[in-house]
Coordinates of C-alpha atoms in Angstrom, one line a residue:
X5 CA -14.6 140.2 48.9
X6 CA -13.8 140.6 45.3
X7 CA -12.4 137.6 43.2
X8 CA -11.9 137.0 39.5
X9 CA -12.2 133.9 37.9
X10 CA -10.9 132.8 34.4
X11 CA -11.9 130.3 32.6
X12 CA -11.7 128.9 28.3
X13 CA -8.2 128.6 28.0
X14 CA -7.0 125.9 25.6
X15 CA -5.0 124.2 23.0
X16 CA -6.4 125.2 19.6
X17 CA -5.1 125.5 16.0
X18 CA -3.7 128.4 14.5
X19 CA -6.6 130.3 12.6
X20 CA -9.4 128.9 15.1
X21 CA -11.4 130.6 18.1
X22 CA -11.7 130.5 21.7
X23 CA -14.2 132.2 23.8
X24 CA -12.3 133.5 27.9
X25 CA -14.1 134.3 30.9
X26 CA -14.1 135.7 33.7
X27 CA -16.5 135.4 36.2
X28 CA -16.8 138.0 38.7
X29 CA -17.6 137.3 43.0
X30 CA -20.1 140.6 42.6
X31 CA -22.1 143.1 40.4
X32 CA -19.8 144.0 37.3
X33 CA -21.1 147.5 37.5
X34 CA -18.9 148.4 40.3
X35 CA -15.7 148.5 38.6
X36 CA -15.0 151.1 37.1
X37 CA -12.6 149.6 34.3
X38 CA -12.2 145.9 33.3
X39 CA -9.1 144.1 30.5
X40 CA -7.2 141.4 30.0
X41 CA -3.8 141.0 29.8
X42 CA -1.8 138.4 28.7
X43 CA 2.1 137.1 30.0
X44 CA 4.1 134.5 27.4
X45 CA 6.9 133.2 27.7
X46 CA 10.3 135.2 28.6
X47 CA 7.9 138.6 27.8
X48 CA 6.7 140.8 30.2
X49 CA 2.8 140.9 31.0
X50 CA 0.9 143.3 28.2
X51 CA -2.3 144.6 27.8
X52 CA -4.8 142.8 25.6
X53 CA -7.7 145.2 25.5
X54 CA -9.9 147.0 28.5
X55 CA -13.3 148.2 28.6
X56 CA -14.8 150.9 30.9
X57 CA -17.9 151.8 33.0
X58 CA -18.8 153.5 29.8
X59 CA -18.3 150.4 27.5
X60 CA -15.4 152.3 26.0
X61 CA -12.8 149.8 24.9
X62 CA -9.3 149.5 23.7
X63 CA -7.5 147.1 22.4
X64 CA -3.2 146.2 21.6
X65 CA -2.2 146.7 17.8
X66 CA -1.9 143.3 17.8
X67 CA -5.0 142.1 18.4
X68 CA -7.3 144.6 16.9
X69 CA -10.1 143.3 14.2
X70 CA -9.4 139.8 15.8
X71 CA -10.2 139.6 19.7
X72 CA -13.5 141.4 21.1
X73 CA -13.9 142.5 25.0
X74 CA -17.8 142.5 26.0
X75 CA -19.2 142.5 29.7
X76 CA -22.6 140.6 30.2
X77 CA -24.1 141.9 33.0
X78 CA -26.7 139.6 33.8
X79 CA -24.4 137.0 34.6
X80 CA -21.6 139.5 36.0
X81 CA -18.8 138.2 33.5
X82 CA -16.4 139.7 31.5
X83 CA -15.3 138.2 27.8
X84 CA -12.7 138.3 25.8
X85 CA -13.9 136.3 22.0
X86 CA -10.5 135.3 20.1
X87 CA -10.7 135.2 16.5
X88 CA -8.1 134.3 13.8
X89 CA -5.5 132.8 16.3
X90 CA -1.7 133.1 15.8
X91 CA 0.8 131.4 17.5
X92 CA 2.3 134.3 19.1
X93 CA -1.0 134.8 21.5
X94 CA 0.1 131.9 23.3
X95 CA 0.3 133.2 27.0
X96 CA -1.7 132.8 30.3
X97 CA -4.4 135.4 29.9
X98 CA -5.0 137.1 33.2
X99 CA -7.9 139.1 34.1
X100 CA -8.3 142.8 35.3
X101 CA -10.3 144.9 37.4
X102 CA -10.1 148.1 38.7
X103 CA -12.9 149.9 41.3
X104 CA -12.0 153.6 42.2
X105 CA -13.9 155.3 45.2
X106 CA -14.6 159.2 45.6
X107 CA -11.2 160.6 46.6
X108 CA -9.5 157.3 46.9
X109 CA -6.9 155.8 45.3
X110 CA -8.3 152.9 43.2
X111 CA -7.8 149.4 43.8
X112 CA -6.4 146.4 41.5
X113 CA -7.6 143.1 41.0
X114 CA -6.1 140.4 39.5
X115 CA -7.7 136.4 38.6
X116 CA -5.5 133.5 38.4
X117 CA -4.6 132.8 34.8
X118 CA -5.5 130.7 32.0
X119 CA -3.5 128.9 29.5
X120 CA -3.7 130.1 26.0
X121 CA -1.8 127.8 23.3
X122 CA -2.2 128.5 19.7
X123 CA -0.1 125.3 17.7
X124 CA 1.0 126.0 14.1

């Protein structure tokens, strides 16, 4: 049974750091694409940045040179390392996986949330 679990959300300052988690119920290597995404409020949900089997990643205009997306797969967890905050990436930041058998459509999973706020 596959779960996601996020954890690091906050209240900081604009210009500080936060560090997101999210723990994985299995081995990491099985999915073949993880990401975060992230929902404020009134907006839809967007894409924050993914990263593949492949360690490929790809990130929103709007958070490039300031958020990184790692995978440590000792501990089967995925990252996302904020830098340089601004007070529009307050959201819930929601965490993404994707695994994709042989001639099978692939299947989406989803964590919980957590509760980004940046204060100016």
């Amino acid at each position: 049974q596959v779960q996601l679990a996020e954890s690091g959300g906050g209240l900081v300052q604009a210009g500080g750091s936060l560090r997101l988690s999210c723990a994985t119920s299995g081995n990491i290597f099985r999915f073949n694409a993880m990401g975060w995404y992230r929902q404020a409020p009134g907006n839809q949900r967007e894409l924050v940045a993914t990263i593949n089997s492949g360690a490929s990643t790809n990130y929103a205009d709007s958070v490039k040179g300031r958020f990184t997306i790692s995978k440590d797969y000792a501990h089967n967890t995925l990252y996302l390392h904020m830098n340089s905050l601004k007070p529009e990436d307050t959201a819930v930041y929601y965490c993404y996986a994707k695994m994709v058998a042989y001639q099978s459509p692939g299947v989406d999973y989803w964590g919980k949330g957590t509760l980004v706020t940046v204060s100016s």
